[in-house]
Structure formats: C-alpha cells, structure tokens
Amino acid sequence: MFEPLAVKLRPLTTKDVIGQTHLLGKDKVLTNLIKNKRIFSMILYGKPGIGKTTIATAIVNELGLKYRMLNAVINSKKDFDVVIEEAKMYKGLVVIMDEIHRMNKDKQDLLLPYLESGLIILIGLTSSNPYHKINPAIRSRCQIYELKSLTNEDVIKGLKKACKSIYLKDIKIDKKSLEAIATLANGDLRYAYNLLEVCYYTATNHEINIDIVKSSCNKPINSYDASDDGHYDTISALQKSIRGSDVNAALHYAARLIEAEDLDILFRRLTVIAYEDIGLANPSIGPKVDAMINACERLGLPEAVIPIGTVIIEMALSPKSNSGEASIYKALEDVRSGNIGDVPSHIKTNSPDYKYPHDYPNGYVKQQYLPDKLKNKEYYMYKLTSSYEKQLVDIYNKIKKINK
C-alpha cells in the first residue's frame, strides 16, 4: 500500500511541528520538559489533523524513550496485557493511546496501578473534551494540554513545505490554489496534505490550479474563514445573535460552523450560551442542548443539522437572563480578593448546633450561613425576565424576611 503524504511528512522532532507554539515555543511547557529530559503522563486534545500524534511521537523520539502505540477501541485487553509485560521488562514504557476517551473500564482498571507507580507513562490523544469524556481516575493522573486550531497561514506553511519535499517532484501550484486547499482543510493539516497529494496526481504534468482543487474535493470552497480571527468572529457572532434574539442570524452563523464541520466548537459554545445568556429564564435549555449534542453524536452529519437547528431556534427566541453568570462572578470576586471569613461554627461538620431545615415548616429556618464578615452580602443579581425566575425571586425574598 502507498503511504499517505501526511505520514511521509510527519515531523520527527517537535521543532518541525507546525503551530502549537503555546506548548512548543521558547520556554513553553513541552519544550522545557524535553530540554530537561523529563516526561509525565499527559492528555493532548484538539481537533483532528492538528498534530496530536505528531507531537506525541516527536517527544518520545527526542527523548529516546521506548514506546508503544495503542488505540483504545481497536486494541484488545490482551494487547494491553502485552504492553504491561513489556513495560515490566524495560522497567518503564511510554504508551501513546489514541481515542483515549473511548477506553472502557476494564482497560482503565488494568492501566491505573501502572500509571500510579510510574511504570507506564501515558500520552493520551483525543479530539473530545477530556473534562467531559475521560474518566476522572485517568484525568487525575495526567496533565491536560489543549492543542489550538491551526490557522490558514499555518496550513499554507505546511503545504509550501510539502511542495518542496522529494515526494512531490516537479509540482506547480499557484497561490490561489494553496489558499483554497487551506480553506477546505479548515485547520486540518493532515487533510490538507492528503488533498494536495490527490491534486498532484490528478493534475496534468502536476500543474495544480483552482479547477483541479475543486474537482478533487467535493466540499464547497465557502466564505467561512478558519483563521483565528474569522473563526472566532463567527463564534462570537453566533452567541451575540442568540443573545440578541435574532433567530435568522443565529441560524446563519450556525450554518457556517456546520459547513466547516466545526461541530465541537459549536456544541461547546451553545452549552455556554445556554447557561450564560438564557440561564434561569429558561432552565430547561441546558438539558435540551445536552440532549441535542447526544443526538448529533449518534446521527452524524448530515442529519445532525436537524436537532441543531431546532435547539438554536428555541435558544434565540427564549427569554434571557445572565443572573447565574453575574452572581457567581460576584461571589468569585470576594473569594479571589481574600474577602471570605470563617465558616460559621454551627454549619461545620457534625456541629450539634446545626438546625436541620427539613425539621421546620416549609423547609426554612432562621440560621446564618455566610461568614460573619459577609453575613449581609447579596450575590444573587436576579433578572425578572421570565415567570420561572420571578418565582425564584419570590422565594429568595421570603427567605430574606425569615433571616432578618
């Protein structure tokens, strides 16, 4: 079989990795780990094609460490047993684990004691958010590093490097075609390399123009800008459209993200909006967004667009309240400035003076919960934009009267 261009061009050292300067730049965390010849278990997460596997293999190669590649789904428990025996034989082994978010409990239980002892150093790779998808027992034993999306400029830099390689002899490609491939790749350098290779072997005399690019790829070259500014501008516009209750604009910006197949960032942002902008005005929206995400993961594209559209319409037209965000940040401001005080003695663990609210009428009893120095502090910054939150405010005011 023919090795894909993306595999042939995979960097052997971290110095040749494109992008990820927040981890691999001068005096950054991974750079200094390599410099000090030390490695810890870690999880690298980010979109496909941005360098997770490349960075993992480059690190172990630079440090001259023995390692094995495993896939949490494909490799069986027996494969894991073999790797553990190798680790014992070599007195240490690095395991690079692809799709770590899909590792089942049996395999986790098998690895955990060896991670704990340091016999195995784990480098987990995933395109899913590890804080949501990876078992806390694994997470607690790993440092977690997010890889950033590659910009169009990063991808073009990689493409130019590929064009100078021995694998694409006599290639001719214009600037417009390079930019089109980078746009189609949407930050996925592996996809960009593979598309470039298809174009190379499709083009007469290896002369690539925009028509060759279009005919070699069934994705439309749309106006979505995957560079840092354009990418975040689209996400920002989506949130501000929902916050401003403009359902048509919200659907438009969501469509841009869907067309770019950037569902992970769309899901994360909709989850934020559900609690930041809608919150207590429509408290059912958070679970609905979560249900939509689960449905989309089962369906995949193109059918996933249906639940996305349904939820976005409801989010845009829902009443809005940011009381949750405003209130918790007000509380955090005191905590971060050291304005905290001691926990009242009667609500400390096993205090005999604690009044159990369930023993009193309506479940309320006069009792101080905040520290003395903050006893009259009010953090809840309510909004009266919905009947639900009005009910909460009524309860809040009733409790205030009891505690006076």
PDB file of C-alpha atoms in Angstrom, residues 29 49-50 59 80 85 92 103 126-127 135 178 183 189 210 229 236 242 247 254 338 344 348 362 373 397-398 402:
ATOM      1  CA  VAL A  29       5.851  23.674  28.902  1.00  0.00           C
ATOM      2  CA  GLY A  49      -5.229  16.820  11.975  1.00  0.00           C
ATOM      3  CA  ILE A  50      -3.603  19.468  14.165  1.00  0.00           C
ATOM      4  CA  ILE A  59       8.511  13.862  22.186  1.00  0.00           C
ATOM      5  CA  PHE A  80      -2.835  -4.060  26.884  1.00  0.00           C
ATOM      6  CA  GLU A  85       4.658  -7.002  30.337  1.00  0.00           C
ATOM      7  CA  GLY A  92       9.325   1.656  32.008  1.00  0.00           C
ATOM      8  CA  MET A 103     -11.193   3.395  26.690  1.00  0.00           C
ATOM      9  CA  THR A 126      -8.397  12.661  21.804  1.00  0.00           C
ATOM     10  CA  SER A 127     -10.493  15.052  19.747  1.00  0.00           C
ATOM     11  CA  ASN A 135     -12.734   9.005  33.382  1.00  0.00           C
ATOM     12  CA  LEU A 178      -2.813  26.869  -1.960  1.00  0.00           C
ATOM     13  CA  THR A 183      -9.649  26.898   3.421  1.00  0.00           C
ATOM     14  CA  LEU A 189      -3.181  19.810   8.166  1.00  0.00           C
ATOM     15  CA  ILE A 210      -8.143  26.121  -8.715  1.00  0.00           C
ATOM     16  CA  ASP A 229      -9.886  35.993  13.620  1.00  0.00           C
ATOM     17  CA  SER A 236     -18.825  35.494  18.600  1.00  0.00           C
ATOM     18  CA  ILE A 242     -28.736  34.302  20.123  1.00  0.00           C
ATOM     19  CA  VAL A 247     -33.082  33.761  15.175  1.00  0.00           C
ATOM     20  CA  ALA A 254     -24.506  28.139  12.982  1.00  0.00           C
ATOM     21  CA  GLY A 338      -9.459  37.142  50.123  1.00  0.00           C
ATOM     22  CA  PRO A 344     -19.899  29.691  60.965  1.00  0.00           C
ATOM     23  CA  LYS A 348     -19.318  22.993  60.257  1.00  0.00           C
ATOM     24  CA  ASN A 362     -41.833  24.812  54.682  1.00  0.00           C
ATOM     25  CA  LYS A 373     -17.903  39.452  57.824  1.00  0.00           C
ATOM     26  CA  ASN A 397     -37.249  37.492  49.248  1.00  0.00           C
ATOM     27  CA  LYS A 398     -39.328  35.253  51.537  1.00  0.00           C
ATOM     28  CA  ILE A 402     -37.199  34.863  57.716  1.00  0.00           C
TER      29      ILE A 402
END
